[in-house]
């Protein structure tokens, strides 16, 4: 008699159970939505990346029989190059979005503001040529590729001792601040070329924002997961109307000796530009 008639333990329990299962269902739905959103934005092309490699190459070259994996640059056929542009746009977009969520401050190559736990990667210093507006150069036959440091390889680069010249390979003796940067060099070798250029066997290689991976942005120094792995956009500028070009890029660090048969610091691919 003291209690209102609606107060019935059984009924309350049932209501409670209903509420709990409703909350659980909602939680599961939210988790699924977040997971889908993350897999779409944070890890573009995660299905094609091989975790054993030190560097990811975007776009992924196609495999052909008896040929170096090849990025086909077909100027006249937007259906072919738009796929590459899409891959690179997705990569840059993922950086922008993730950056907004985790980074706290702008840092430069030598300097991070005191108390900063994560540096935002200087995406705005990537060459204007390597942007979606300019189709990453694919419509003009001056293609850009992105190299992304693989933070999951568990590899920790060790700088060369720059006060000991014998320690530093001749290819990177000039023009690199070896305490600040893990250099990346790319060499082109033109197999076949024809066309407009005054010198058809030469490609100019342009790196941005840095010609390598700055140690400052490597996620393994200190705060794993709080920074985005460094990224290099590399543009290959040539004047050819048609070219078959082999590209050899190398990552340089003291604990990455060059090895002709099995070189984990090498990234080899080719462009077929028509
Ligand atoms: C941009 O690309 C053009 C060729 O399309 C080239 O002449 C120019 O030097 C490039 N600019 C930079 C900053 O690499
Ligand atoms: C770097 O090389 C200099 C000159 O050979 C040597 O004195 C110094 O100990 C080396 N430093 C390291 C960290 O190996
Ligand atoms: C690039 O090629 C030139 C000439 O073929 C060579 O001297 C240089 O060492 C090469 N650089 C790399 C990093 O392989
Ligand atoms: C191409 O350039 C190289 C040096 O950069 C020069 O030795 C060569 O003669 C040039 N070839 C032509 C066809 O202009
Ligand atoms: C180069 O790689 C091969 C195959 O993995 C290995 O047997 C060899 O010891 C390596 N050489 C050097 C100098 O690291």
Short mmCIF file of C-alpha atoms and ligand atoms in Angstrom, two decimals:
data_model
loop_
_atom_site.label_atom_id
_atom_site.label_comp_id
_atom_site.label_asym_id
_atom_site.label_seq_id
_atom_site.Cartn_x
_atom_site.Cartn_y
_atom_site.Cartn_z
CA UNK A 1 0.00 0.00 0.00
CA UNK A 2 2.94 2.31 0.70
CA UNK A 3 4.19 2.01 -2.85
CA UNK A 4 2.62 3.32 -6.07
CA UNK A 5 0.95 0.58 -8.07
CA UNK A 6 3.44 0.94 -10.91
CA UNK A 7 6.25 -0.16 -8.60
CA UNK A 8 6.72 -3.77 -9.36
CA UNK A 9 10.18 -5.29 -9.00
CA UNK A 10 9.75 -7.61 -11.95
CA UNK A 11 8.67 -4.84 -14.24
CA UNK A 12 11.53 -2.63 -13.16
CA UNK A 13 14.03 -5.37 -13.82
CA UNK A 14 12.63 -5.97 -17.28
CA UNK A 15 12.75 -2.24 -18.08
CA UNK A 16 16.32 -2.12 -16.78
CA UNK A 17 17.34 -5.08 -18.91
CA UNK A 18 15.74 -3.48 -21.94
CA UNK A 19 17.64 -0.29 -21.31
CA UNK A 20 20.94 -2.14 -20.89
CA UNK A 21 20.53 -4.06 -24.12
CA UNK A 22 19.53 -0.88 -25.93
CA UNK A 23 22.70 0.85 -24.68
CA UNK A 24 24.82 -2.15 -25.66
CA UNK A 25 23.34 -2.17 -29.16
CA UNK A 26 23.98 1.55 -29.52
CA UNK A 27 27.58 1.12 -28.34
CA UNK A 28 28.21 -1.64 -30.85
CA UNK A 29 26.74 0.49 -33.65
CA UNK A 30 28.88 3.48 -32.65
CA UNK A 31 32.01 1.32 -32.49
CA UNK A 32 31.30 -0.09 -35.95
CA UNK A 33 30.75 3.39 -37.36
CA UNK A 34 34.02 4.64 -35.84
CA UNK A 35 35.91 1.60 -37.11
CA UNK A 36 34.57 2.07 -40.63
CA UNK A 37 35.34 5.79 -40.56
CA UNK A 38 38.90 5.15 -39.31
CA UNK A 39 39.61 2.43 -41.83
CA UNK A 40 38.47 4.77 -44.59
CA UNK A 41 40.40 7.87 -43.55
CA UNK A 42 43.45 6.84 -41.57
CA UNK A 43 44.69 3.90 -43.56
CA UNK A 44 44.24 4.47 -47.25
CA UNK A 45 45.16 1.44 -49.33
CA UNK A 46 45.97 -0.53 -46.21
CA UNK A 47 45.13 -3.69 -48.08
CA UNK A 48 48.04 -3.31 -50.51
CA UNK A 49 50.70 -2.23 -48.00
CA UNK A 50 53.24 -4.79 -46.96
CA UNK A 51 54.30 -4.32 -43.34
CA UNK A 52 57.73 -5.83 -43.95
CA UNK A 53 58.83 -2.90 -46.09
CA UNK A 54 60.45 0.21 -44.71
CA UNK A 55 58.65 2.57 -47.04
CA UNK A 56 55.24 2.66 -48.68
CA UNK A 57 55.02 3.79 -52.28
CA UNK A 58 51.85 5.57 -53.42
CA UNK A 59 50.47 4.92 -55.98
CA UNK A 60 51.24 1.23 -56.02
CA UNK A 61 52.93 0.23 -59.28
CA UNK A 62 51.36 -2.55 -61.31
CA UNK A 63 53.14 -5.85 -61.60
CA UNK A 64 53.92 -7.08 -65.09
CA UNK A 65 55.72 -10.19 -66.23
CA UNK A 66 59.46 -9.62 -66.87
CA UNK A 67 59.29 -5.96 -65.91
CA UNK A 68 59.95 -3.82 -62.90
CA UNK A 69 56.62 -2.95 -61.23
CA UNK A 70 55.36 -0.05 -63.31
CA UNK A 71 53.30 3.09 -62.85
CA UNK A 72 51.61 3.75 -66.17
CA UNK A 73 51.28 7.46 -66.92
CA UNK A 74 48.86 7.80 -69.79
CA UNK A 75 48.39 11.52 -70.36
CA UNK A 76 45.63 11.18 -72.94
CA UNK A 77 43.59 8.75 -70.89
CA UNK A 78 42.21 10.32 -67.70
CA UNK A 79 40.58 7.01 -66.75
CA UNK A 80 44.07 5.60 -66.17
CA UNK A 81 45.77 8.49 -64.44
CA UNK A 82 42.80 9.50 -62.32
CA UNK A 83 43.26 6.32 -60.31
CA UNK A 84 46.79 7.44 -59.37
CA UNK A 85 45.55 10.94 -58.58
CA UNK A 86 42.85 9.44 -56.39
CA UNK A 87 45.36 7.33 -54.45
CA UNK A 88 47.61 10.32 -53.80
CA UNK A 89 44.66 12.57 -52.89
CA UNK A 90 43.47 9.96 -50.41
CA UNK A 91 46.91 9.83 -48.86
CA UNK A 92 47.18 13.60 -48.42
CA UNK A 93 43.59 13.84 -47.22
CA UNK A 94 44.21 11.17 -44.60
CA UNK A 95 47.21 13.18 -43.36
CA UNK A 96 45.17 16.37 -43.17
CA UNK A 97 42.33 14.73 -41.28
CA UNK A 98 44.49 12.78 -38.85
CA UNK A 99 46.66 15.80 -38.32
CA UNK A 100 43.66 17.88 -37.26
CA UNK A 101 42.81 15.23 -34.70
CA UNK A 102 46.18 14.61 -33.04
CA UNK A 103 48.78 17.25 -33.75
CA UNK A 104 49.30 20.17 -31.48
CA UNK A 105 51.91 22.40 -33.00
CA UNK A 106 53.96 23.39 -35.99
CA UNK A 107 57.58 22.38 -35.72
CA UNK A 108 60.39 22.88 -38.15
CA UNK A 109 63.31 20.66 -38.98
CA UNK A 110 65.47 21.75 -36.06
CA UNK A 111 63.07 23.11 -33.55
CA UNK A 112 59.94 22.07 -31.67
CA UNK A 113 58.28 24.46 -29.25
CA UNK A 114 58.91 23.46 -25.64
CA UNK A 115 56.25 21.23 -24.14
CA UNK A 116 54.91 20.12 -27.49
CA UNK A 117 54.04 16.45 -27.53
CA UNK A 118 53.44 16.13 -31.25
CA UNK A 119 54.49 18.05 -34.31
CA UNK A 120 52.22 18.52 -37.25
CA UNK A 121 53.81 17.42 -40.49
CA UNK A 122 54.39 20.44 -42.80
CA UNK A 123 51.95 19.39 -45.52
CA UNK A 124 51.78 22.95 -46.83
CA UNK A 125 55.44 22.72 -47.82
CA UNK A 126 54.70 19.99 -50.35
CA UNK A 127 55.27 21.30 -53.87
CA UNK A 128 52.23 22.89 -55.50
CA UNK A 129 52.90 20.57 -58.46
CA UNK A 130 52.15 17.56 -56.29
CA UNK A 131 48.59 18.48 -55.43
CA UNK A 132 45.15 17.34 -56.50
CA UNK A 133 44.57 20.66 -58.30
CA UNK A 134 47.55 19.88 -60.54
CA UNK A 135 46.60 16.19 -60.83
CA UNK A 136 49.94 15.36 -59.18
CA UNK A 137 51.55 15.93 -62.58
CA UNK A 138 49.94 12.87 -64.17
CA UNK A 139 48.14 14.81 -66.90
CA UNK A 140 51.37 16.47 -68.04
CA UNK A 141 53.70 13.47 -67.79
CA UNK A 142 55.61 14.82 -64.78
CA UNK A 143 54.30 12.38 -62.19
CA UNK A 144 54.60 12.66 -58.41
CA UNK A 145 54.83 9.69 -56.08
CA UNK A 146 54.54 9.64 -52.32
CA UNK A 147 56.96 7.75 -50.07
CA UNK A 148 55.69 7.17 -46.55
CA UNK A 149 57.87 5.93 -43.71
CA UNK A 150 56.53 2.64 -42.42
CA UNK A 151 56.21 3.12 -38.69
CA UNK A 152 55.18 -0.51 -38.26
CA UNK A 153 58.41 -2.00 -39.58
CA UNK A 154 59.98 -1.50 -36.15
CA UNK A 155 63.14 -0.15 -37.74
CA UNK A 156 65.05 2.67 -36.12
CA UNK A 157 67.43 4.58 -38.44
CA UNK A 158 70.86 5.49 -37.04
CA UNK A 159 72.49 8.68 -38.39
CA UNK A 160 75.92 8.59 -40.04
CA UNK A 161 78.75 10.20 -38.13
CA UNK A 162 79.19 13.36 -40.16
CA UNK A 163 82.43 14.32 -38.42
CA UNK A 164 83.91 11.16 -39.87
CA UNK A 165 83.79 11.53 -43.70
CA UNK A 166 84.61 7.86 -44.27
CA UNK A 167 81.41 6.97 -42.46
CA UNK A 168 79.25 8.83 -44.98
CA UNK A 169 78.55 7.26 -48.40
CA UNK A 170 79.68 9.42 -51.29
CA UNK A 171 76.14 9.76 -52.71
CA UNK A 172 74.96 11.78 -49.72
CA UNK A 173 78.12 13.63 -48.69
CA UNK A 174 76.81 16.93 -49.99
CA UNK A 175 73.60 18.74 -49.36
CA UNK A 176 72.18 16.80 -46.44
CA UNK A 177 71.98 17.62 -42.77
CA UNK A 178 72.61 14.06 -41.69
CA UNK A 179 71.83 14.72 -38.04
CA UNK A 180 68.36 15.93 -38.98
CA UNK A 181 67.31 13.80 -41.88
CA UNK A 182 67.30 10.24 -43.23
CA UNK A 183 68.12 11.08 -46.87
CA UNK A 184 66.19 9.67 -49.81
CA UNK A 185 67.80 9.78 -53.24
CA UNK A 186 66.11 8.80 -56.47
CA UNK A 187 67.94 8.04 -59.70
CA UNK A 188 66.28 7.70 -63.04
CA UNK A 189 67.57 5.74 -65.96
CA UNK A 190 65.74 6.28 -69.19
CA UNK A 191 65.37 3.04 -71.15
CA UNK A 192 63.46 4.45 -74.11
CA UNK A 193 62.49 8.00 -74.84
CA UNK A 194 61.19 10.05 -77.68
CA UNK A 195 59.93 13.51 -77.99
CA UNK A 196 60.00 17.15 -77.49
CA UNK A 197 62.78 17.59 -75.00
CA UNK A 198 66.10 19.16 -75.83
CA UNK A 199 67.57 16.41 -73.66
CA UNK A 200 65.36 13.37 -73.61
CA UNK A 201 67.50 11.27 -71.31
CA UNK A 202 67.25 13.49 -68.27
CA UNK A 203 64.61 13.64 -65.57
CA UNK A 204 64.77 16.22 -62.84
CA UNK A 205 63.82 14.86 -59.44
CA UNK A 206 62.21 17.20 -56.97
CA UNK A 207 61.60 16.30 -53.31
CA UNK A 208 59.22 18.04 -50.97
CA UNK A 209 58.76 19.03 -48.17
CA UNK A 210 62.20 17.51 -47.40
CA UNK A 211 64.56 15.30 -49.37
CA UNK A 212 64.18 12.54 -46.83
CA UNK A 213 62.54 11.66 -43.54
CA UNK A 214 63.41 14.11 -40.75
CA UNK A 215 64.28 12.31 -37.53
CA UNK A 216 62.03 14.80 -35.76
CA UNK A 217 58.93 13.31 -37.35
CA UNK A 218 59.81 9.66 -36.93
CA UNK A 219 57.19 8.19 -34.63
CA UNK A 220 59.68 5.96 -32.87
CA UNK A 221 61.56 8.79 -31.22
CA UNK A 222 59.66 9.11 -28.01
CA UNK A 223 55.99 9.34 -28.71
CA UNK A 224 54.81 6.36 -30.69
CA UNK A 225 51.47 7.02 -32.28
CA UNK A 226 51.28 10.71 -31.46
CA UNK A 227 52.83 11.86 -34.72
CA UNK A 228 52.15 10.95 -38.31
CA UNK A 229 54.99 9.16 -40.09
CA UNK A 230 56.96 11.48 -42.38
CA UNK A 231 56.05 11.64 -46.04
CA UNK A 232 58.07 12.70 -49.09
CA UNK A 233 56.47 13.74 -52.35
CA UNK A 234 58.82 13.17 -55.27
CA UNK A 235 58.18 14.65 -58.69
CA UNK A 236 59.88 13.38 -61.82
CA UNK A 237 60.08 16.21 -64.32
CA UNK A 238 60.94 15.39 -67.90
CA UNK A 239 60.10 16.90 -71.25
CA UNK A 240 59.52 13.65 -73.11
CA UNK A 241 56.39 12.86 -75.03
CA UNK A 242 57.03 9.19 -74.39
CA UNK A 243 59.44 7.49 -72.01
CA UNK A 244 60.17 4.25 -70.27
CA UNK A 245 62.07 5.12 -67.11
CA UNK A 246 63.52 2.97 -64.38
CA UNK A 247 63.58 4.61 -60.98
CA UNK A 248 65.88 3.61 -58.13
CA UNK A 249 65.25 5.30 -54.82
CA UNK A 250 67.34 4.66 -51.74
CA UNK A 251 66.94 5.35 -48.09
CA UNK A 252 70.23 6.12 -46.36
CA UNK A 253 71.12 5.31 -42.76
CA UNK A 254 74.13 3.88 -41.01
CA UNK A 255 72.28 0.72 -40.07
CA UNK A 256 71.05 0.17 -43.63
CA UNK A 257 74.05 -1.09 -45.61
CA UNK A 258 73.66 -1.31 -49.38
CA UNK A 259 73.25 -4.86 -50.50
CA UNK A 260 72.95 -5.69 -54.18
CA UNK A 261 71.01 -8.92 -53.73
CA UNK A 262 68.71 -7.97 -50.90
CA UNK A 263 68.50 -4.25 -50.25
CA UNK A 264 65.79 -3.26 -47.79
CA UNK A 265 66.59 0.43 -48.33
CA UNK A 266 65.85 0.30 -52.06
CA UNK A 267 62.57 1.25 -53.71
CA UNK A 268 62.56 0.22 -57.34
CA UNK A 269 59.85 0.86 -59.87
CA UNK A 270 59.44 2.29 -63.31
CA UNK A 271 57.30 4.79 -65.14
CA UNK A 272 55.80 4.12 -68.51
CA UNK A 273 54.92 7.57 -69.80
CA UNK A 274 52.88 7.92 -72.98
C1 LIG B 1 56.41 22.04 -61.58
O1 LIG B 1 56.27 21.29 -62.78
C2 LIG B 1 56.78 21.97 -63.94
C3 LIG B 1 56.54 21.07 -65.14
O2 LIG B 1 55.19 20.76 -65.26
C4 LIG B 1 58.25 22.28 -63.78
O3 LIG B 1 58.72 23.01 -64.87
C5 LIG B 1 58.47 23.08 -62.49
O4 LIG B 1 59.85 23.26 -62.28
C6 LIG B 1 57.87 22.33 -61.31
N1 LIG B 1 58.01 23.13 -60.10
C7 LIG B 1 58.61 22.64 -59.02
C8 LIG B 1 58.65 23.55 -57.84
O5 LIG B 1 59.07 21.53 -58.97
C1 LIG B 2 82.53 10.33 -35.10
O1 LIG B 2 83.78 10.43 -35.77
C2 LIG B 2 84.75 11.15 -35.06
C3 LIG B 2 85.97 11.30 -35.94
O2 LIG B 2 86.38 10.08 -36.48
C4 LIG B 2 85.07 10.39 -33.75
O3 LIG B 2 86.03 11.10 -33.01
C5 LIG B 2 83.77 10.26 -32.94
O4 LIG B 2 84.01 9.47 -31.79
C6 LIG B 2 82.69 9.60 -33.78
N1 LIG B 2 81.43 9.64 -33.05
C7 LIG B 2 80.66 8.57 -32.92
C8 LIG B 2 79.39 8.76 -32.14
O5 LIG B 2 80.97 7.49 -33.37
C1 LIG B 3 72.76 7.97 -59.56
O1 LIG B 3 73.38 7.81 -60.80
C2 LIG B 3 74.64 8.47 -60.91
C3 LIG B 3 75.13 8.30 -62.32
O2 LIG B 3 74.66 7.13 -62.89
C4 LIG B 3 75.60 7.89 -59.88
O3 LIG B 3 76.82 8.59 -59.95
C5 LIG B 3 75.00 8.06 -58.50
O4 LIG B 3 75.83 7.45 -57.56
C6 LIG B 3 73.64 7.43 -58.45
N1 LIG B 3 73.05 7.72 -57.15
C7 LIG B 3 72.47 6.79 -56.44
C8 LIG B 3 71.89 7.23 -55.16
O5 LIG B 3 72.41 5.63 -56.80
C1 LIG B 4 72.02 15.71 -72.38
O1 LIG B 4 72.64 16.29 -71.23
C2 LIG B 4 73.96 15.83 -70.99
C3 LIG B 4 74.47 16.48 -69.71
O2 LIG B 4 73.42 16.81 -68.86
C4 LIG B 4 74.85 16.16 -72.18
O3 LIG B 4 76.14 15.62 -71.95
C5 LIG B 4 74.25 15.54 -73.44
O4 LIG B 4 75.03 15.92 -74.55
C6 LIG B 4 72.81 15.99 -73.65
N1 LIG B 4 72.22 15.31 -74.79
C7 LIG B 4 71.54 15.97 -75.74
C8 LIG B 4 71.00 15.11 -76.84
O5 LIG B 4 71.32 17.16 -75.68
C1 LIG B 5 73.04 -9.29 -48.55
O1 LIG B 5 71.85 -10.07 -48.55
C2 LIG B 5 72.08 -11.47 -48.65
C3 LIG B 5 70.75 -12.17 -48.79
O2 LIG B 5 69.84 -11.77 -47.81
C4 LIG B 5 72.87 -11.93 -47.42
O3 LIG B 5 73.15 -13.30 -47.51
C5 LIG B 5 74.17 -11.15 -47.33
O4 LIG B 5 74.86 -11.48 -46.16
C6 LIG B 5 73.91 -9.65 -47.36
N1 LIG B 5 75.18 -8.94 -47.40
C7 LIG B 5 75.45 -7.90 -46.63
C8 LIG B 5 76.79 -7.24 -46.85
O5 LIG B 5 74.67 -7.50 -45.78
#
